[in-house]
Amino acid sequence: MMSINFNEQPHRRRNILTGEWVQVSAKRNQRPWQGQQEDIAFPDKPKYDETCYLCPGNERAGGVKNPEYSTTFAFTNDFSALLPETDSVEMNEKDLLVASTEKGICRVICFSPRHDKTLPEMEVDHIRKVVDLWVDEYHELGSKPFINYVQIFENKGEMMGCSNPHPHGQIWAQETIPEEPAKELRQQSYYYQKHGTTLLGDYLELELEEKDRIVTQNDHFVVVVPFWAFWPFETLLVSRRPFGRFTDMTDDEKSSLADIIKKITTKYDNIFNISFPYSAGFHPAPTDGEEHPEWHFHMHFYPPLLRSATVKKFRVGYEMLGNSQRDITAETAAELLRQKSYTHYIETNHNH
Ligand code: H2U
Ligand code: ZN
């Protein structure tokens, strides 16, 4: 079997989780890595901001006052995109105008009472409390008969459309399985039917043998730059044990998840010495009452930055009309992430 020279030959890689292809052209990017280190040494964010709608004790846009929370805090989004009480209506005019109503619940989760602490700057014990809240929300929302998928995510940084620097994430829980997890459900099901093992379990085994795309790991989780990564520093966080639900996690796994999140987000911030923007989120099994032995718990990080703290990758032109495409190979990105320290640059700066 002839092998592809990833750095020389433009090629396509298959995203086995979605079934879609990504075009890779490393040659476009053969010049040496010029990732600038833009030192923003001590970003001066206040611990508490009286104008922030997420800080403890403050009033939100809808007029409700936040409690004086001391760890984490979740509330129903004051501007929810989905509502639980919607009559069920299906529309189909001549197979041309097709629509249906959608029920759902939107939640906002504050990770910390501190306005200035992002995930990599929090203690692992505190991140563990965020994990516990995700587990509780997944359980509570997923137990409702009309909720078949619980999408937990975080938009971090203005570049990703995040509305407020206070560390927070969102949950959209809904009737239909959304498009991205729906593709993954199809792909994971095919694989499981054919091989009797989970797609991501086998993929992880292969990555652990090859080592090229591994970024970091602990007792229960591994982070890789997936072979088919689209975003420059995209990563996939996978559980070593095949399980599907947040509620399947053991106590040790929950603590390990907190630990690995701290590790990967710290490495991200250390790439350009800035608070690294991304959209990240979990793909747990659907909450539709099915067993889902095919589903393998994982999390995606999609950061938009490419060459410096300000140079963003845009999904435009050929990518909007033709195909997703990347320049730096997954292997190069993994190598760069591997080299980055587990100590946050702000801490490093303070110690000098
Ligand atoms: P993002 O920063 O990821 O946009 O999340 C903030 C969410 O918080 C957003 O969905 C909600 C917005 O609707 N929000 C409230 O629920 N109450 C407020 O007082 C302001 C913002
Ligand atoms: Zn705040």
Tab-separated table of C-alpha atoms and ligand atoms in Angstrom:
chain	number	residue	atom	x	y	z
A	1	MET	CA	0.000	0.000	0.000
A	2	MET	CA	1.427	3.361	-0.995
A	3	SER	CA	1.195	6.004	1.679
A	4	ILE	CA	0.339	9.648	1.280
A	5	ASN	CA	3.027	12.205	1.985
A	6	PHE	CA	0.900	14.529	4.085
A	7	ASN	CA	3.317	17.454	3.792
A	8	GLU	CA	3.838	17.199	0.050
A	9	GLN	CA	0.658	15.896	-1.485
A	10	PRO	CA	-2.610	17.820	-1.301
A	11	HIS	CA	-5.105	15.263	-0.009
A	12	ARG	CA	-8.520	14.716	1.509
A	13	ARG	CA	-9.177	13.276	4.938
A	14	ARG	CA	-12.436	11.784	6.063
A	15	ASN	CA	-14.138	12.930	9.213
A	16	ILE	CA	-15.326	9.528	10.432
A	17	LEU	CA	-17.634	11.149	12.968
A	18	THR	CA	-19.638	13.089	10.393
A	19	GLY	CA	-18.818	11.248	7.158
A	20	GLU	CA	-17.676	14.521	5.573
A	21	TRP	CA	-14.308	15.235	3.939
A	22	VAL	CA	-11.696	17.900	4.687
A	23	GLN	CA	-9.163	19.014	2.102
A	24	VAL	CA	-5.568	19.361	3.367
A	25	SER	CA	-2.897	21.356	1.518
A	26	ALA	CA	0.127	21.520	3.783
A	27	LYS	CA	2.363	22.843	1.014
A	28	ARG	CA	0.587	26.154	1.177
A	29	ASN	CA	1.982	26.430	4.632
A	30	GLN	CA	5.521	25.105	4.337
A	31	ARG	CA	7.152	28.299	5.483
A	32	PRO	CA	8.363	27.959	9.075
A	33	TRP	CA	5.832	28.533	11.802
A	34	GLN	CA	5.599	32.223	12.568
A	35	GLY	CA	3.084	32.146	15.362
A	36	GLN	CA	3.769	35.430	17.070
A	37	GLN	CA	3.765	35.562	20.844
A	38	GLU	CA	1.699	38.599	21.601
A	39	ASP	CA	2.307	39.167	25.237
A	40	ILE	CA	-0.639	40.618	27.026
A	41	ALA	CA	1.000	39.947	30.336
A	42	PHE	CA	-1.533	40.898	32.989
A	43	PRO	CA	-4.978	41.416	31.528
A	44	ASP	CA	-6.596	43.734	33.983
A	45	LYS	CA	-10.007	42.275	34.574
A	46	PRO	CA	-11.829	43.073	37.814
A	47	LYS	CA	-12.840	40.203	40.151
A	48	TYR	CA	-16.309	41.673	40.265
A	49	ASP	CA	-17.961	43.935	37.694
A	50	GLU	CA	-21.059	45.820	38.810
A	51	THR	CA	-22.261	46.107	35.191
A	52	CYS	CA	-21.935	42.339	34.512
A	53	TYR	CA	-25.231	40.470	34.300
A	54	LEU	CA	-23.596	37.224	35.446
A	55	CYS	CA	-21.731	38.401	38.555
A	56	PRO	CA	-23.249	37.343	41.916
A	57	GLY	CA	-25.934	39.642	43.283
A	58	ASN	CA	-26.301	41.596	40.029
A	59	GLU	CA	-29.496	42.165	38.108
A	60	ARG	CA	-29.864	40.496	34.721
A	61	ALA	CA	-31.319	42.024	31.548
A	62	GLY	CA	-34.730	40.510	32.293
A	63	GLY	CA	-34.823	42.148	35.746
A	64	VAL	CA	-34.143	38.971	37.786
A	65	LYS	CA	-31.406	39.260	40.421
A	66	ASN	CA	-28.642	36.627	40.615
A	67	PRO	CA	-28.098	34.990	44.018
A	68	GLU	CA	-24.826	35.558	45.873
A	69	TYR	CA	-23.517	32.273	44.484
A	70	SER	CA	-20.099	31.098	45.613
A	71	THR	CA	-19.250	28.269	43.200
A	72	THR	CA	-21.444	27.755	40.134
A	73	PHE	CA	-24.879	28.990	39.106
A	74	ALA	CA	-27.346	27.942	36.393
A	75	PHE	CA	-30.474	29.732	35.223
A	76	THR	CA	-32.943	29.590	32.345
A	77	ASN	CA	-31.813	31.905	29.545
A	78	ASP	CA	-33.748	35.182	29.699
A	79	PHE	CA	-33.718	35.226	25.896
A	80	SER	CA	-34.229	31.511	25.236
A	81	ALA	CA	-34.124	30.490	21.580
A	82	LEU	CA	-36.346	27.505	22.377
A	83	LEU	CA	-39.422	27.280	24.559
A	84	PRO	CA	-40.896	24.270	26.384
A	85	GLU	CA	-44.515	25.154	25.715
A	86	THR	CA	-45.008	25.182	21.960
A	87	ASP	CA	-47.903	23.391	20.242
A	88	SER	CA	-46.723	20.635	17.915
A	89	VAL	CA	-47.347	21.597	14.309
A	90	GLU	CA	-45.985	19.980	11.125
A	91	MET	CA	-46.040	21.857	7.855
A	92	ASN	CA	-45.472	20.480	4.353
A	93	GLU	CA	-46.597	22.310	1.252
A	94	LYS	CA	-45.959	20.198	-1.854
A	95	ASP	CA	-42.644	18.954	-0.403
A	96	LEU	CA	-41.366	22.484	-0.968
A	97	LEU	CA	-42.122	24.354	2.208
A	98	VAL	CA	-41.336	21.971	5.035
A	99	ALA	CA	-41.190	22.916	8.708
A	100	SER	CA	-42.078	21.725	12.179
A	101	THR	CA	-42.271	23.341	15.590
A	102	GLU	CA	-39.517	22.605	18.082
A	103	LYS	CA	-39.716	22.434	21.887
A	104	GLY	CA	-36.742	23.090	24.080
A	105	ILE	CA	-35.103	24.724	27.072
A	106	CYS	CA	-32.095	27.063	27.083
A	107	ARG	CA	-29.913	27.482	30.147
A	108	VAL	CA	-26.935	29.633	31.057
A	109	ILE	CA	-24.207	28.307	33.363
A	110	CYS	CA	-21.823	30.521	35.315
A	111	PHE	CA	-18.589	28.639	35.964
A	112	SER	CA	-17.388	30.864	38.788
A	113	PRO	CA	-18.463	33.877	40.847
A	114	ARG	CA	-15.167	35.449	39.774
A	115	HIS	CA	-15.615	37.717	36.757
A	116	ASP	CA	-11.933	37.391	35.813
A	117	LYS	CA	-11.262	33.618	35.933
A	118	THR	CA	-11.595	31.520	32.791
A	119	LEU	CA	-11.500	27.694	32.949
A	120	PRO	CA	-7.679	27.374	32.642
A	121	GLU	CA	-7.255	29.844	35.503
A	122	MET	CA	-9.546	27.917	37.876
A	123	GLU	CA	-8.415	25.223	40.306
A	124	VAL	CA	-9.177	21.669	39.192
A	125	ASP	CA	-11.434	21.277	42.268
A	126	HIS	CA	-13.517	24.192	41.078
A	127	ILE	CA	-13.707	22.884	37.496
A	128	ARG	CA	-14.923	19.619	39.062
A	129	LYS	CA	-17.906	21.589	40.430
A	130	VAL	CA	-18.625	22.789	36.893
A	131	VAL	CA	-18.492	19.148	35.729
A	132	ASP	CA	-20.965	18.212	38.475
A	133	LEU	CA	-23.307	20.945	37.311
A	134	TRP	CA	-23.093	19.734	33.695
A	135	VAL	CA	-23.943	16.209	34.937
A	136	ASP	CA	-26.933	17.509	36.934
A	137	GLU	CA	-28.250	19.627	34.082
A	138	TYR	CA	-27.837	16.792	31.574
A	139	HIS	CA	-29.725	14.489	33.930
A	140	GLU	CA	-32.492	16.906	34.789
A	141	LEU	CA	-33.107	18.223	31.274
A	142	GLY	CA	-32.589	14.828	29.637
A	143	SER	CA	-35.151	13.205	31.944
A	144	LYS	CA	-37.932	15.345	30.491
A	145	PRO	CA	-39.915	13.311	27.957
A	146	PHE	CA	-39.769	16.041	25.277
A	147	ILE	CA	-35.992	16.520	25.536
A	148	ASN	CA	-34.069	14.145	23.288
A	149	TYR	CA	-30.746	15.947	23.145
A	150	VAL	CA	-28.857	18.129	25.618
A	151	GLN	CA	-26.242	20.284	23.896
A	152	ILE	CA	-23.784	21.761	26.404
A	153	PHE	CA	-21.280	24.291	25.063
A	154	GLU	CA	-19.133	27.334	25.703
A	155	ASN	CA	-18.430	30.294	23.435
A	156	LYS	CA	-15.221	31.846	24.663
A	157	GLY	CA	-13.954	35.222	23.523
A	158	GLU	CA	-15.487	38.047	21.549
A	159	MET	CA	-14.167	36.502	18.351
A	160	MET	CA	-16.590	33.626	18.869
A	161	GLY	CA	-19.518	35.901	19.586
A	162	CYS	CA	-19.363	35.546	23.339
A	163	SER	CA	-21.343	38.379	24.849
A	164	ASN	CA	-19.608	38.680	28.219
A	165	PRO	CA	-16.115	37.859	29.610
A	166	HIS	CA	-17.609	36.407	32.814
A	167	PRO	CA	-16.822	32.656	32.528
A	168	HIS	CA	-19.988	30.955	31.384
A	169	GLY	CA	-21.443	28.383	29.061
A	170	GLN	CA	-24.825	27.536	27.654
A	171	ILE	CA	-27.144	24.577	27.235
A	172	TRP	CA	-29.720	24.131	24.529
A	173	ALA	CA	-31.843	21.069	25.233
A	174	GLN	CA	-34.442	20.097	22.646
A	175	GLU	CA	-36.873	17.715	21.048
A	176	THR	CA	-34.895	16.909	17.894
A	177	ILE	CA	-31.321	15.645	17.816
A	178	PRO	CA	-29.485	18.601	16.220
A	179	GLU	CA	-27.603	18.187	12.922
A	180	GLU	CA	-24.043	17.664	14.234
A	181	PRO	CA	-24.838	14.968	16.816
A	182	ALA	CA	-27.313	13.457	14.317
A	183	LYS	CA	-24.471	12.918	11.814
A	184	GLU	CA	-22.359	11.412	14.591
A	185	LEU	CA	-25.203	9.124	15.590
A	186	ARG	CA	-25.429	7.754	12.041
A	187	GLN	CA	-21.675	7.261	11.725
A	188	GLN	CA	-21.229	5.717	15.177
A	189	SER	CA	-24.175	3.387	14.584
A	190	TYR	CA	-22.826	2.100	11.232
A	191	TYR	CA	-19.466	1.445	12.811
A	192	TYR	CA	-20.882	-0.262	15.877
A	193	GLN	CA	-23.124	-2.516	13.785
A	194	LYS	CA	-20.197	-3.499	11.582
A	195	HIS	CA	-17.480	-3.941	14.224
A	196	GLY	CA	-19.280	-4.417	17.541
A	197	THR	CA	-17.047	-1.812	19.167
A	198	THR	CA	-17.339	1.978	19.395
A	199	LEU	CA	-15.885	4.042	16.571
A	200	LEU	CA	-14.099	6.418	18.928
A	201	GLY	CA	-12.797	3.605	21.148
A	202	ASP	CA	-11.058	1.990	18.187
A	203	TYR	CA	-9.941	5.352	16.819
A	204	LEU	CA	-8.401	6.236	20.181
A	205	GLU	CA	-6.522	2.936	20.315
A	206	LEU	CA	-5.008	3.679	16.915
A	207	GLU	CA	-4.059	7.235	17.891
A	208	LEU	CA	-2.413	6.012	21.098
A	209	GLU	CA	-0.292	3.634	18.997
A	210	GLU	CA	0.665	6.255	16.408
A	211	LYS	CA	1.168	9.063	18.980
A	212	ASP	CA	1.571	11.805	16.305
A	213	ARG	CA	-1.713	13.536	17.005
A	214	ILE	CA	-1.910	13.074	20.788
A	215	VAL	CA	-1.871	16.346	22.712
A	216	THR	CA	-2.345	15.295	26.338
A	217	GLN	CA	-3.856	12.497	28.404
A	218	ASN	CA	-4.679	11.417	31.931
A	219	ASP	CA	-6.128	8.273	33.548
A	220	HIS	CA	-9.539	8.553	31.913
A	221	PHE	CA	-9.346	10.961	28.967
A	222	VAL	CA	-7.166	11.652	25.939
A	223	VAL	CA	-6.996	14.813	23.806
A	224	VAL	CA	-6.001	14.469	20.138
A	225	VAL	CA	-5.942	16.737	17.138
A	226	PRO	CA	-8.271	14.539	15.111
A	227	PHE	CA	-6.888	13.213	11.828
A	228	TRP	CA	-9.678	15.100	10.017
A	229	ALA	CA	-9.424	18.365	12.001
A	230	PHE	CA	-10.751	21.402	10.159
A	231	TRP	CA	-10.000	24.312	12.520
A	232	PRO	CA	-6.231	24.994	12.851
A	233	PHE	CA	-6.022	23.941	16.524
A	234	GLU	CA	-9.145	21.827	16.705
A	235	THR	CA	-9.012	19.062	19.299
A	236	LEU	CA	-11.152	16.113	20.316
A	237	LEU	CA	-11.344	15.038	23.951
A	238	VAL	CA	-12.303	11.356	24.219
A	239	SER	CA	-13.003	9.126	27.212
A	240	ARG	CA	-10.807	6.041	27.415
A	241	ARG	CA	-13.770	3.948	28.529
A	242	PRO	CA	-16.633	3.677	26.062
A	243	PHE	CA	-19.706	5.216	27.690
A	244	GLY	CA	-22.250	7.638	26.322
A	245	ARG	CA	-23.835	9.756	29.015
A	246	PHE	CA	-22.689	12.369	31.483
A	247	THR	CA	-24.526	10.294	34.070
A	248	ASP	CA	-22.409	7.201	33.261
A	249	MET	CA	-19.253	8.852	34.581
A	250	THR	CA	-17.672	7.527	37.765
A	251	ASP	CA	-16.487	9.902	40.445
A	252	ASP	CA	-12.883	9.447	39.286
A	253	GLU	CA	-13.841	10.138	35.681
A	254	LYS	CA	-15.531	13.393	36.663
A	255	SER	CA	-12.384	14.574	38.427
A	256	SER	CA	-10.264	13.444	35.483
A	257	LEU	CA	-12.494	15.394	33.113
A	258	ALA	CA	-11.911	18.535	35.187
A	259	ASP	CA	-8.159	17.858	35.111
A	260	ILE	CA	-7.950	17.330	31.355
A	261	ILE	CA	-10.056	20.438	30.636
A	262	LYS	CA	-7.622	22.487	32.704
A	263	LYS	CA	-4.696	20.939	30.787
A	264	ILE	CA	-5.969	21.535	27.261
A	265	THR	CA	-7.335	25.037	27.896
A	266	THR	CA	-4.031	26.032	29.546
A	267	LYS	CA	-2.103	24.794	26.521
A	268	TYR	CA	-4.455	26.776	24.292
A	269	ASP	CA	-3.856	30.020	26.209
A	270	ASN	CA	-0.099	29.376	26.029
A	271	ILE	CA	-0.043	29.205	22.213
A	272	PHE	CA	-0.250	32.972	21.754
A	273	ASN	CA	-0.172	34.064	25.420
A	274	ILE	CA	-3.745	35.246	25.258
A	275	SER	CA	-7.070	33.954	26.486
A	276	PHE	CA	-7.598	31.608	23.541
A	277	PRO	CA	-11.024	31.956	21.914
A	278	TYR	CA	-13.027	28.882	20.947
A	279	SER	CA	-16.390	27.260	20.745
A	280	ALA	CA	-16.284	24.001	22.641
A	281	GLY	CA	-18.934	21.524	23.627
A	282	PHE	CA	-19.817	18.006	24.598
A	283	HIS	CA	-21.357	15.312	22.513
A	284	PRO	CA	-22.920	12.890	24.962
A	285	ALA	CA	-25.480	10.267	23.946
A	286	PRO	CA	-28.991	11.472	23.077
A	287	THR	CA	-31.563	11.427	25.889
A	288	ASP	CA	-34.256	9.801	23.747
A	289	GLY	CA	-34.726	6.754	25.948
A	290	GLU	CA	-32.676	4.456	23.682
A	291	GLU	CA	-29.697	2.449	24.922
A	292	HIS	CA	-27.033	3.919	22.551
A	293	PRO	CA	-24.207	1.373	22.978
A	294	GLU	CA	-22.595	2.919	19.877
A	295	TRP	CA	-22.192	6.351	21.466
A	296	HIS	CA	-18.779	7.306	22.801
A	297	PHE	CA	-18.644	10.383	25.056
A	298	HIS	CA	-16.462	13.182	23.733
A	299	MET	CA	-15.930	16.920	23.559
A	300	HIS	CA	-14.882	19.151	20.646
A	301	PHE	CA	-12.803	22.321	20.822
A	302	TYR	CA	-13.076	24.546	17.747
A	303	PRO	CA	-10.704	27.534	18.034
A	304	PRO	CA	-10.653	29.990	15.106
A	305	LEU	CA	-7.108	31.358	15.502
A	306	LEU	CA	-4.453	30.471	12.963
A	307	ARG	CA	-1.135	32.306	12.980
A	308	SER	CA	-1.277	34.867	15.757
A	309	ALA	CA	-3.517	36.283	18.445
A	310	THR	CA	-5.324	38.303	15.810
A	311	VAL	CA	-5.183	36.224	12.628
A	312	LYS	CA	-8.341	34.211	12.389
A	313	LYS	CA	-9.235	31.491	9.981
A	314	PHE	CA	-12.314	32.383	7.939
A	315	ARG	CA	-14.610	29.803	6.449
A	316	VAL	CA	-15.235	31.684	3.207
A	317	GLY	CA	-14.880	31.424	-0.549
A	318	TYR	CA	-14.033	27.888	-1.597
A	319	GLU	CA	-14.942	26.637	1.857
A	320	MET	CA	-18.453	28.057	1.730
A	321	LEU	CA	-19.076	26.901	-1.801
A	322	GLY	CA	-16.855	23.862	-2.181
A	323	ASN	CA	-15.238	22.094	0.715
A	324	SER	CA	-13.671	22.605	4.129
A	325	GLN	CA	-9.936	23.058	3.807
A	326	ARG	CA	-6.893	23.454	6.049
A	327	ASP	CA	-3.245	24.432	5.596
A	328	ILE	CA	-1.313	23.262	8.628
A	329	THR	CA	-1.543	19.519	9.116
A	330	ALA	CA	-3.170	17.996	12.174
A	331	GLU	CA	0.239	16.507	13.053
A	332	THR	CA	1.945	19.929	13.082
A	333	ALA	CA	-0.796	21.433	15.237
A	334	ALA	CA	-0.567	18.510	17.694
A	335	GLU	CA	3.204	18.890	17.946
A	336	LEU	CA	2.804	22.585	18.744
A	337	LEU	CA	0.180	21.925	21.398
A	338	ARG	CA	2.280	19.140	22.921
A	339	GLN	CA	5.210	21.526	23.348
A	340	LYS	CA	3.143	24.074	25.270
A	341	SER	CA	3.424	24.156	29.044
A	342	TYR	CA	0.845	22.974	31.587
A	343	THR	CA	1.522	26.152	33.566
A	344	HIS	CA	-0.639	29.064	32.477
A	345	TYR	CA	1.368	31.977	31.059
A	346	ILE	CA	-0.148	34.422	33.552
A	347	GLU	CA	1.108	32.261	36.407
A	348	THR	CA	4.501	31.957	34.718
A	349	ASN	CA	4.658	35.744	34.343
A	350	HIS	CA	3.747	36.264	37.994
A	351	ASN	CA	6.573	33.983	39.097
A	352	HIS	CA	9.203	35.971	37.228
B	1	H2U	P1	-23.050	33.897	25.120
B	1	H2U	O1	-22.058	34.804	25.746
B	1	H2U	O2	-22.445	32.554	24.729
B	1	H2U	O3	-23.832	34.559	24.029
B	1	H2U	O4	-24.109	33.511	26.275
B	1	H2U	C1	-24.781	34.457	27.036
B	1	H2U	C2	-26.236	34.096	27.116
B	1	H2U	O5	-26.784	34.734	28.268
B	1	H2U	C3	-27.043	34.534	25.921
B	1	H2U	O6	-27.644	33.423	25.317
B	1	H2U	C4	-28.099	35.153	27.994
B	1	H2U	C5	-28.094	35.490	26.514
B	1	H2U	O7	-29.365	35.271	25.961
B	1	H2U	N1	-28.434	36.257	28.881
B	1	H2U	C6	-29.434	36.114	29.822
B	1	H2U	O8	-30.079	35.066	29.879
B	1	H2U	N2	-29.701	37.128	30.708
B	1	H2U	C7	-29.065	38.328	30.680
B	1	H2U	O9	-29.314	39.168	31.520
B	1	H2U	C8	-28.103	38.633	29.605
B	1	H2U	C9	-27.667	37.477	28.756
B	2	ZN	ZN	-19.088	39.072	35.924
